[in-house]
Amino acid sequence: MIITNTETIPNKTISICHGVVSGSTVRAKHAGRDFMAGLKNLVGGELVGYTELLSESREQAMERMKAQAAELGANGIVNVRFSTSSVSAGASEIYIYGTAVTVE
Amino acid sequence: MLQIAIIVSLLLLGYVFGRHAEAKHYRYIEAKESELLALPATNLRTPLNTSKTISHTELVTGNVVISVDYFKRMLATLRALVGGEINAYETLVDRARREAIIRLKTSCLGASEIINLRLETSSISKGGRNQIGSVEVLAYGTAIYYQGANTEGTVL
């Protein structure tokens, strides 16, 4: 599956457009990690736990979007957009959406 | 009395370590940025070099969560009383954005260029007691691999 965030896939022609596909997930880290992040908040710097949490969630949301596109018989997704919203402190919702297409 | 002592020591801790960490991070960012100059990232929709044939494209991402230290948070709180520019948070988001782009580039060293670069910022601890404690920056774009191109020693 070819995934891009441009409107077209360079060097390829889009033959069928299947419409919008999306994937989302809400995740939170366990309390221990939250505590560590709280400590790190005192001295500043990167919160590795949260960086990992968000990249894992994105992978999962991406998998869900790909599964939906595969169900429609698409072999590519164009114009992919990411969106993040914090549901509560420590939990984030990741939403990925794009247009499923068939390319030659 | 004890409470004041705790707050003062936290401020001191935040000031010393936060300052050191920020200076170190900026040194790292500057070194890495000049190292990655060979891989340009643009927010154009089409590739820069149209004469070459594209072998394949790929969606690439890079993300980072960075938090501000206790001292700077206190400064920002004081600043918010009178209003105006908050330098403490400016460097925070600047560091996060540059770091995210560095991670984006390091995830696709074999590529020739990155097009349609987008940056997205969100605050993690929204709703918590400390309003803008940490920010997350996500950089994403489409990596272009040209046929026969071979950069950064990566074999295609």
PDB file of C-alpha atoms in Angstrom:
ATOM      1  CA  MET A   1       0.000   0.000   0.000  1.00  0.00           C
ATOM      2  CA  ILE A   2       1.405   3.399  -1.058  1.00  0.00           C
ATOM      3  CA  ILE A   3       0.697   6.163   1.435  1.00  0.00           C
ATOM      4  CA  THR A   4       1.479   9.840   0.805  1.00  0.00           C
ATOM      5  CA  ASN A   5       0.327  13.147   2.177  1.00  0.00           C
ATOM      6  CA  THR A   6       0.303  14.782  -1.255  1.00  0.00           C
ATOM      7  CA  GLU A   7      -2.794  14.932  -3.457  1.00  0.00           C
ATOM      8  CA  THR A   8      -1.287  12.604  -6.008  1.00  0.00           C
ATOM      9  CA  ILE A   9       1.312   9.896  -6.015  1.00  0.00           C
ATOM     10  CA  PRO A  10       4.261  11.134  -8.105  1.00  0.00           C
ATOM     11  CA  ASN A  11       4.808   9.027 -11.207  1.00  0.00           C
ATOM     12  CA  LYS A  12       1.523   7.116 -10.764  1.00  0.00           C
ATOM     13  CA  THR A  13      -1.988   7.694 -12.098  1.00  0.00           C
ATOM     14  CA  ILE A  14      -5.041   7.397  -9.884  1.00  0.00           C
ATOM     15  CA  SER A  15      -7.725   5.333 -11.609  1.00  0.00           C
ATOM     16  CA  ILE A  16     -10.391   4.858  -8.921  1.00  0.00           C
ATOM     17  CA  CYS A  17     -11.186   7.003  -5.890  1.00  0.00           C
ATOM     18  CA  HIS A  18     -12.817   5.093  -3.014  1.00  0.00           C
ATOM     19  CA  GLY A  19     -13.489   7.973  -0.647  1.00  0.00           C
ATOM     20  CA  VAL A  20     -12.268   8.901   2.795  1.00  0.00           C
ATOM     21  CA  VAL A  21     -10.778   6.287   5.107  1.00  0.00           C
ATOM     22  CA  SER A  22      -9.747   6.913   8.683  1.00  0.00           C
ATOM     23  CA  GLY A  23      -8.300   5.295  11.781  1.00  0.00           C
ATOM     24  CA  SER A  24      -8.285   6.493  15.359  1.00  0.00           C
ATOM     25  CA  THR A  25      -7.135   5.414  18.790  1.00  0.00           C
ATOM     26  CA  VAL A  26      -7.156   6.783  22.335  1.00  0.00           C
ATOM     27  CA  ARG A  27      -4.309   5.784  24.599  1.00  0.00           C
ATOM     28  CA  ALA A  28      -2.949   6.554  28.035  1.00  0.00           C
ATOM     29  CA  LYS A  29       0.287   5.568  29.728  1.00  0.00           C
ATOM     30  CA  HIS A  30       0.217   3.710  33.037  1.00  0.00           C
ATOM     31  CA  ALA A  31       0.464   5.662  36.283  1.00  0.00           C
ATOM     32  CA  GLY A  32       4.157   4.845  36.791  1.00  0.00           C
ATOM     33  CA  ARG A  33       5.103   6.515  33.549  1.00  0.00           C
ATOM     34  CA  ASP A  34       2.893   9.474  34.354  1.00  0.00           C
ATOM     35  CA  PHE A  35       4.717   9.854  37.647  1.00  0.00           C
ATOM     36  CA  MET A  36       8.090   9.795  35.894  1.00  0.00           C
ATOM     37  CA  ALA A  37       6.855  12.369  33.403  1.00  0.00           C
ATOM     38  CA  GLY A  38       5.757  14.510  36.347  1.00  0.00           C
ATOM     39  CA  LEU A  39       9.276  14.381  37.763  1.00  0.00           C
ATOM     40  CA  LYS A  40      10.773  15.192  34.378  1.00  0.00           C
ATOM     41  CA  ASN A  41       8.451  18.177  34.226  1.00  0.00           C
ATOM     42  CA  LEU A  42      10.510  19.766  37.020  1.00  0.00           C
ATOM     43  CA  VAL A  43      13.787  19.812  35.123  1.00  0.00           C
ATOM     44  CA  GLY A  44      12.372  20.039  31.615  1.00  0.00           C
ATOM     45  CA  GLY A  45      13.490  18.132  28.547  1.00  0.00           C
ATOM     46  CA  GLU A  46      12.090  15.337  26.449  1.00  0.00           C
ATOM     47  CA  LEU A  47       9.384  13.105  27.896  1.00  0.00           C
ATOM     48  CA  VAL A  48      10.455   9.855  26.231  1.00  0.00           C
ATOM     49  CA  GLY A  49       7.481   7.906  27.600  1.00  0.00           C
ATOM     50  CA  TYR A  50       5.006  10.200  25.920  1.00  0.00           C
ATOM     51  CA  THR A  51       6.980  10.330  22.674  1.00  0.00           C
ATOM     52  CA  GLU A  52       6.815   6.537  22.509  1.00  0.00           C
ATOM     53  CA  LEU A  53       3.159   6.456  23.509  1.00  0.00           C
ATOM     54  CA  LEU A  54       2.193   8.802  20.705  1.00  0.00           C
ATOM     55  CA  SER A  55       4.248   7.106  18.022  1.00  0.00           C
ATOM     56  CA  GLU A  56       2.799   3.701  19.019  1.00  0.00           C
ATOM     57  CA  SER A  57      -0.730   5.116  18.889  1.00  0.00           C
ATOM     58  CA  ARG A  58      -0.042   6.581  15.476  1.00  0.00           C
ATOM     59  CA  GLU A  59       1.119   3.222  14.190  1.00  0.00           C
ATOM     60  CA  GLN A  60      -2.056   1.602  15.466  1.00  0.00           C
ATOM     61  CA  ALA A  61      -4.311   4.260  13.954  1.00  0.00           C
ATOM     62  CA  MET A  62      -2.385   3.914  10.683  1.00  0.00           C
ATOM     63  CA  GLU A  63      -2.947   0.124  10.720  1.00  0.00           C
ATOM     64  CA  ARG A  64      -6.676   0.666  11.214  1.00  0.00           C
ATOM     65  CA  MET A  65      -6.801   3.128   8.329  1.00  0.00           C
ATOM     66  CA  LYS A  66      -4.872   0.713   6.081  1.00  0.00           C
ATOM     67  CA  ALA A  67      -7.252  -2.139   6.986  1.00  0.00           C
ATOM     68  CA  GLN A  68     -10.227  -0.001   6.039  1.00  0.00           C
ATOM     69  CA  ALA A  69      -8.621   0.925   2.718  1.00  0.00           C
ATOM     70  CA  ALA A  70      -7.762  -2.713   1.978  1.00  0.00           C
ATOM     71  CA  GLU A  71     -11.394  -3.661   2.600  1.00  0.00           C
ATOM     72  CA  LEU A  72     -12.445  -1.215  -0.113  1.00  0.00           C
ATOM     73  CA  GLY A  73      -9.958  -2.781  -2.494  1.00  0.00           C
ATOM     74  CA  ALA A  74      -7.655   0.240  -2.607  1.00  0.00           C
ATOM     75  CA  ASN A  75      -3.898  -0.003  -3.081  1.00  0.00           C
ATOM     76  CA  GLY A  76      -2.974   3.482  -1.966  1.00  0.00           C
ATOM     77  CA  ILE A  77      -3.986   6.313   0.344  1.00  0.00           C
ATOM     78  CA  VAL A  78      -3.357   9.932  -0.645  1.00  0.00           C
ATOM     79  CA  ASN A  79      -3.631  13.267   1.161  1.00  0.00           C
ATOM     80  CA  VAL A  80      -3.143  11.716   4.591  1.00  0.00           C
ATOM     81  CA  ARG A  81      -3.596  14.070   7.560  1.00  0.00           C
ATOM     82  CA  PHE A  82      -2.793  13.540  11.230  1.00  0.00           C
ATOM     83  CA  SER A  83      -4.708  15.098  14.047  1.00  0.00           C
ATOM     84  CA  THR A  84      -4.166  14.896  17.794  1.00  0.00           C
ATOM     85  CA  SER A  85      -6.426  15.953  20.602  1.00  0.00           C
ATOM     86  CA  SER A  86      -5.942  15.471  24.317  1.00  0.00           C
ATOM     87  CA  VAL A  87      -8.971  13.842  25.859  1.00  0.00           C
ATOM     88  CA  SER A  88      -7.685  14.296  29.412  1.00  0.00           C
ATOM     89  CA  ALA A  89      -4.272  14.853  31.030  1.00  0.00           C
ATOM     90  CA  GLY A  90      -2.086  11.901  30.006  1.00  0.00           C
ATOM     91  CA  ALA A  91      -4.468  10.473  27.397  1.00  0.00           C
ATOM     92  CA  SER A  92      -4.454  11.421  23.737  1.00  0.00           C
ATOM     93  CA  GLU A  93      -6.644  10.716  20.791  1.00  0.00           C
ATOM     94  CA  ILE A  94      -4.899  10.197  17.479  1.00  0.00           C
ATOM     95  CA  TYR A  95      -6.929  10.458  14.309  1.00  0.00           C
ATOM     96  CA  ILE A  96      -5.538   9.780  10.841  1.00  0.00           C
ATOM     97  CA  TYR A  97      -7.529  10.233   7.671  1.00  0.00           C
ATOM     98  CA  GLY A  98      -6.940  10.165   3.960  1.00  0.00           C
ATOM     99  CA  THR A  99      -8.449   9.273   0.600  1.00  0.00           C
ATOM    100  CA  ALA A 100      -8.298   5.656  -0.517  1.00  0.00           C
ATOM    101  CA  VAL A 101      -7.429   5.266  -4.191  1.00  0.00           C
ATOM    102  CA  THR A 102      -6.489   2.626  -6.722  1.00  0.00           C
ATOM    103  CA  VAL A 103      -3.365   3.493  -8.700  1.00  0.00           C
ATOM    104  CA  GLU A 104      -1.851   1.921 -11.771  1.00  0.00           C
TER     105      GLU A 104
ATOM    106  CA  MET B   1       8.705  27.699  55.997  1.00  0.00           C
ATOM    107  CA  LEU B   2       9.280  24.177  54.698  1.00  0.00           C
ATOM    108  CA  GLN B   3       6.973  24.829  51.764  1.00  0.00           C
ATOM    109  CA  ILE B   4       8.950  27.894  50.768  1.00  0.00           C
ATOM    110  CA  ALA B   5      12.176  25.903  51.034  1.00  0.00           C
ATOM    111  CA  ILE B   6      10.745  23.207  48.754  1.00  0.00           C
ATOM    112  CA  ILE B   7       9.592  25.717  46.154  1.00  0.00           C
ATOM    113  CA  VAL B   8      12.931  27.537  46.201  1.00  0.00           C
ATOM    114  CA  SER B   9      14.886  24.296  45.796  1.00  0.00           C
ATOM    115  CA  LEU B  10      12.601  23.187  42.947  1.00  0.00           C
ATOM    116  CA  LEU B  11      13.135  26.541  41.243  1.00  0.00           C
ATOM    117  CA  LEU B  12      16.877  26.213  41.655  1.00  0.00           C
ATOM    118  CA  LEU B  13      16.805  22.633  40.383  1.00  0.00           C
ATOM    119  CA  GLY B  14      14.723  23.676  37.382  1.00  0.00           C
ATOM    120  CA  TYR B  15      16.971  26.639  36.650  1.00  0.00           C
ATOM    121  CA  VAL B  16      20.284  24.745  36.816  1.00  0.00           C
ATOM    122  CA  PHE B  17      19.245  21.554  35.031  1.00  0.00           C
ATOM    123  CA  GLY B  18      16.795  23.231  32.645  1.00  0.00           C
ATOM    124  CA  ARG B  19      19.417  25.726  31.469  1.00  0.00           C
ATOM    125  CA  HIS B  20      22.009  23.035  31.009  1.00  0.00           C
ATOM    126  CA  ALA B  21      19.595  20.735  29.161  1.00  0.00           C
ATOM    127  CA  GLU B  22      18.430  23.500  26.852  1.00  0.00           C
ATOM    128  CA  ALA B  23      21.949  24.577  25.914  1.00  0.00           C
ATOM    129  CA  LYS B  24      22.892  20.954  25.274  1.00  0.00           C
ATOM    130  CA  HIS B  25      19.793  20.379  23.172  1.00  0.00           C
ATOM    131  CA  TYR B  26      20.468  23.469  21.050  1.00  0.00           C
ATOM    132  CA  ARG B  27      24.032  22.324  20.404  1.00  0.00           C
ATOM    133  CA  TYR B  28      22.703  18.932  19.325  1.00  0.00           C
ATOM    134  CA  ILE B  29      20.023  20.477  17.077  1.00  0.00           C
ATOM    135  CA  GLU B  30      22.514  22.781  15.342  1.00  0.00           C
ATOM    136  CA  ALA B  31      25.027  19.985  14.716  1.00  0.00           C
ATOM    137  CA  LYS B  32      22.328  17.652  13.421  1.00  0.00           C
ATOM    138  CA  GLU B  33      20.701  20.286  11.203  1.00  0.00           C
ATOM    139  CA  SER B  34      23.912  21.058   9.356  1.00  0.00           C
ATOM    140  CA  GLU B  35      24.533  17.322   8.987  1.00  0.00           C
ATOM    141  CA  LEU B  36      21.113  16.834   7.375  1.00  0.00           C
ATOM    142  CA  LEU B  37      21.301  19.774   4.960  1.00  0.00           C
ATOM    143  CA  ALA B  38      21.743  17.361   2.047  1.00  0.00           C
ATOM    144  CA  LEU B  39      18.152  16.190   2.516  1.00  0.00           C
ATOM    145  CA  PRO B  40      15.908  19.198   1.863  1.00  0.00           C
ATOM    146  CA  ALA B  41      12.403  19.317   3.281  1.00  0.00           C
ATOM    147  CA  THR B  42       9.875  21.625   1.631  1.00  0.00           C
ATOM    148  CA  ASN B  43       6.180  22.200   1.988  1.00  0.00           C
ATOM    149  CA  LEU B  44       5.701  22.265  -1.769  1.00  0.00           C
ATOM    150  CA  ARG B  45       3.304  19.774  -3.274  1.00  0.00           C
ATOM    151  CA  THR B  46       5.533  18.662  -6.118  1.00  0.00           C
ATOM    152  CA  PRO B  47       9.165  17.486  -6.126  1.00  0.00           C
ATOM    153  CA  LEU B  48      11.897  20.081  -6.741  1.00  0.00           C
ATOM    154  CA  ASN B  49      13.696  18.069  -9.356  1.00  0.00           C
ATOM    155  CA  THR B  50      11.274  17.082 -12.079  1.00  0.00           C
ATOM    156  CA  SER B  51      13.870  15.835 -14.543  1.00  0.00           C
ATOM    157  CA  LYS B  52      14.679  12.693 -12.553  1.00  0.00           C
ATOM    158  CA  THR B  53      12.499   9.603 -12.427  1.00  0.00           C
ATOM    159  CA  ILE B  54      10.989   8.737  -9.086  1.00  0.00           C
ATOM    160  CA  SER B  55      11.463   5.163  -7.961  1.00  0.00           C
ATOM    161  CA  HIS B  56       9.138   5.263  -4.975  1.00  0.00           C
ATOM    162  CA  THR B  57       7.545   7.494  -2.348  1.00  0.00           C
ATOM    163  CA  GLU B  58       6.887   6.961   1.320  1.00  0.00           C
ATOM    164  CA  LEU B  59       5.002   8.686   4.142  1.00  0.00           C
ATOM    165  CA  VAL B  60       7.466   9.598   6.897  1.00  0.00           C
ATOM    166  CA  THR B  61       6.869  10.982  10.381  1.00  0.00           C
ATOM    167  CA  GLY B  62       8.900  12.280  13.304  1.00  0.00           C
ATOM    168  CA  ASN B  63       7.544  13.250  16.703  1.00  0.00           C
ATOM    169  CA  VAL B  64       8.794  14.561  20.029  1.00  0.00           C
ATOM    170  CA  VAL B  65       7.299  15.580  23.372  1.00  0.00           C
ATOM    171  CA  ILE B  66       9.235  18.242  25.269  1.00  0.00           C
ATOM    172  CA  SER B  67       8.394  19.789  28.613  1.00  0.00           C
ATOM    173  CA  VAL B  68       9.419  23.076  30.139  1.00  0.00           C
ATOM    174  CA  ASP B  69      11.237  23.171  33.494  1.00  0.00           C
ATOM    175  CA  TYR B  70       9.820  24.359  36.826  1.00  0.00           C
ATOM    176  CA  PHE B  71      11.718  27.652  36.800  1.00  0.00           C
ATOM    177  CA  LYS B  72      10.528  28.659  33.351  1.00  0.00           C
ATOM    178  CA  ARG B  73       6.991  27.658  34.162  1.00  0.00           C
ATOM    179  CA  MET B  74       7.098  29.985  37.156  1.00  0.00           C
ATOM    180  CA  LEU B  75       8.507  32.758  34.974  1.00  0.00           C
ATOM    181  CA  ALA B  76       5.732  32.219  32.457  1.00  0.00           C
ATOM    182  CA  THR B  77       3.098  32.315  35.187  1.00  0.00           C
ATOM    183  CA  LEU B  78       4.478  35.639  36.426  1.00  0.00           C
ATOM    184  CA  ARG B  79       4.688  36.957  32.891  1.00  0.00           C
ATOM    185  CA  ALA B  80       1.072  36.009  32.244  1.00  0.00           C
ATOM    186  CA  LEU B  81       0.008  38.398  35.006  1.00  0.00           C
ATOM    187  CA  VAL B  82       1.251  41.422  33.089  1.00  0.00           C
ATOM    188  CA  GLY B  83       0.972  39.978  29.595  1.00  0.00           C
ATOM    189  CA  GLY B  84       3.456  40.166  26.749  1.00  0.00           C
ATOM    190  CA  GLU B  85       5.917  37.880  25.106  1.00  0.00           C
ATOM    191  CA  ILE B  86       6.766  34.654  26.940  1.00  0.00           C
ATOM    192  CA  ASN B  87      10.307  33.722  25.896  1.00  0.00           C
ATOM    193  CA  ALA B  88      10.288  30.588  28.037  1.00  0.00           C
ATOM    194  CA  TYR B  89       7.655  28.909  25.893  1.00  0.00           C
ATOM    195  CA  GLU B  90       9.059  30.219  22.618  1.00  0.00           C
ATOM    196  CA  THR B  91      12.272  28.262  22.992  1.00  0.00           C
ATOM    197  CA  LEU B  92      10.257  25.216  24.058  1.00  0.00           C
ATOM    198  CA  VAL B  93       8.203  25.008  20.867  1.00  0.00           C
ATOM    199  CA  ASP B  94      11.176  26.041  18.724  1.00  0.00           C
ATOM    200  CA  ARG B  95      13.238  23.143  20.114  1.00  0.00           C
ATOM    201  CA  ALA B  96      10.346  20.722  19.675  1.00  0.00           C
ATOM    202  CA  ARG B  97       9.739  21.692  16.032  1.00  0.00           C
ATOM    203  CA  ARG B  98      13.381  21.490  15.048  1.00  0.00           C
ATOM    204  CA  GLU B  99      13.834  18.178  16.835  1.00  0.00           C
ATOM    205  CA  ALA B 100      10.732  16.725  15.116  1.00  0.00           C
ATOM    206  CA  ILE B 101      12.103  17.704  11.686  1.00  0.00           C
ATOM    207  CA  ILE B 102      15.475  16.158  12.565  1.00  0.00           C
ATOM    208  CA  ARG B 103      13.740  12.893  13.518  1.00  0.00           C
ATOM    209  CA  LEU B 104      11.675  13.003  10.350  1.00  0.00           C
ATOM    210  CA  LYS B 105      14.829  13.323   8.268  1.00  0.00           C
ATOM    211  CA  THR B 106      16.758  10.645  10.150  1.00  0.00           C
ATOM    212  CA  SER B 107      13.917   8.177   9.553  1.00  0.00           C
ATOM    213  CA  CYS B 108      14.526   8.319   5.765  1.00  0.00           C
ATOM    214  CA  LEU B 109      18.230   9.001   5.205  1.00  0.00           C
ATOM    215  CA  GLY B 110      18.203   7.312   1.795  1.00  0.00           C
ATOM    216  CA  ALA B 111      15.629   9.717   0.371  1.00  0.00           C
ATOM    217  CA  SER B 112      16.529  12.610  -1.929  1.00  0.00           C
ATOM    218  CA  GLU B 113      13.970  15.072  -0.636  1.00  0.00           C
ATOM    219  CA  ILE B 114      10.865  15.440   1.485  1.00  0.00           C
ATOM    220  CA  ILE B 115       7.842  17.234   0.076  1.00  0.00           C
ATOM    221  CA  ASN B 116       4.599  18.500   1.580  1.00  0.00           C
ATOM    222  CA  LEU B 117       6.078  18.820   5.057  1.00  0.00           C
ATOM    223  CA  ARG B 118       3.457  19.508   7.717  1.00  0.00           C
ATOM    224  CA  LEU B 119       3.954  20.353  11.360  1.00  0.00           C
ATOM    225  CA  GLU B 120       1.354  19.732  14.002  1.00  0.00           C
ATOM    226  CA  THR B 121       1.529  20.911  17.589  1.00  0.00           C
ATOM    227  CA  SER B 122      -0.593  19.731  20.482  1.00  0.00           C
ATOM    228  CA  SER B 123      -0.322  20.135  24.221  1.00  0.00           C
ATOM    229  CA  ILE B 124      -0.331  16.896  26.168  1.00  0.00           C
ATOM    230  CA  SER B 125      -1.144  17.991  29.684  1.00  0.00           C
ATOM    231  CA  LYS B 126      -4.129  20.071  28.738  1.00  0.00           C
ATOM    232  CA  GLY B 127      -6.748  19.813  31.453  1.00  0.00           C
ATOM    233  CA  GLY B 128      -4.073  19.100  34.036  1.00  0.00           C
ATOM    234  CA  ARG B 129      -3.073  21.503  36.744  1.00  0.00           C
ATOM    235  CA  ASN B 130      -0.254  22.970  34.698  1.00  0.00           C
ATOM    236  CA  GLN B 131      -1.778  24.241  31.512  1.00  0.00           C
ATOM    237  CA  ILE B 132       1.071  24.188  28.978  1.00  0.00           C
ATOM    238  CA  GLY B 133       3.507  21.871  30.726  1.00  0.00           C
ATOM    239  CA  SER B 134       4.563  19.999  27.621  1.00  0.00           C
ATOM    240  CA  VAL B 135       4.063  20.169  23.885  1.00  0.00           C
ATOM    241  CA  GLU B 136       4.082  17.477  21.265  1.00  0.00           C
ATOM    242  CA  VAL B 137       5.203  18.259  17.754  1.00  0.00           C
ATOM    243  CA  LEU B 138       4.603  15.897  14.878  1.00  0.00           C
ATOM    244  CA  ALA B 139       6.312  16.481  11.543  1.00  0.00           C
ATOM    245  CA  TYR B 140       5.163  14.488   8.542  1.00  0.00           C
ATOM    246  CA  GLY B 141       5.778  14.525   4.840  1.00  0.00           C
ATOM    247  CA  THR B 142       6.303  12.461   1.729  1.00  0.00           C
ATOM    248  CA  ALA B 143       9.838  11.197   1.122  1.00  0.00           C
ATOM    249  CA  ILE B 144      10.864  11.002  -2.537  1.00  0.00           C
ATOM    250  CA  TYR B 145      13.388   8.432  -3.711  1.00  0.00           C
ATOM    251  CA  TYR B 146      14.833   9.040  -7.179  1.00  0.00           C
ATOM    252  CA  GLN B 147      15.996   6.274  -9.428  1.00  0.00           C
ATOM    253  CA  GLY B 148      19.728   5.790  -9.240  1.00  0.00           C
ATOM    254  CA  ALA B 149      20.110   8.374  -6.482  1.00  0.00           C
ATOM    255  CA  ASN B 150      22.314   7.321  -3.630  1.00  0.00           C
ATOM    256  CA  THR B 151      22.763   9.719  -0.773  1.00  0.00           C
ATOM    257  CA  GLU B 152      24.094   9.356   2.753  1.00  0.00           C
ATOM    258  CA  GLY B 153      25.629   5.987   1.874  1.00  0.00           C
ATOM    259  CA  THR B 154      22.298   4.177   1.904  1.00  0.00           C
ATOM    260  CA  VAL B 155      21.913   1.612  -0.838  1.00  0.00           C
ATOM    261  CA  LEU B 156      18.527   1.663  -2.531  1.00  0.00           C
TER     262      LEU B 156
END
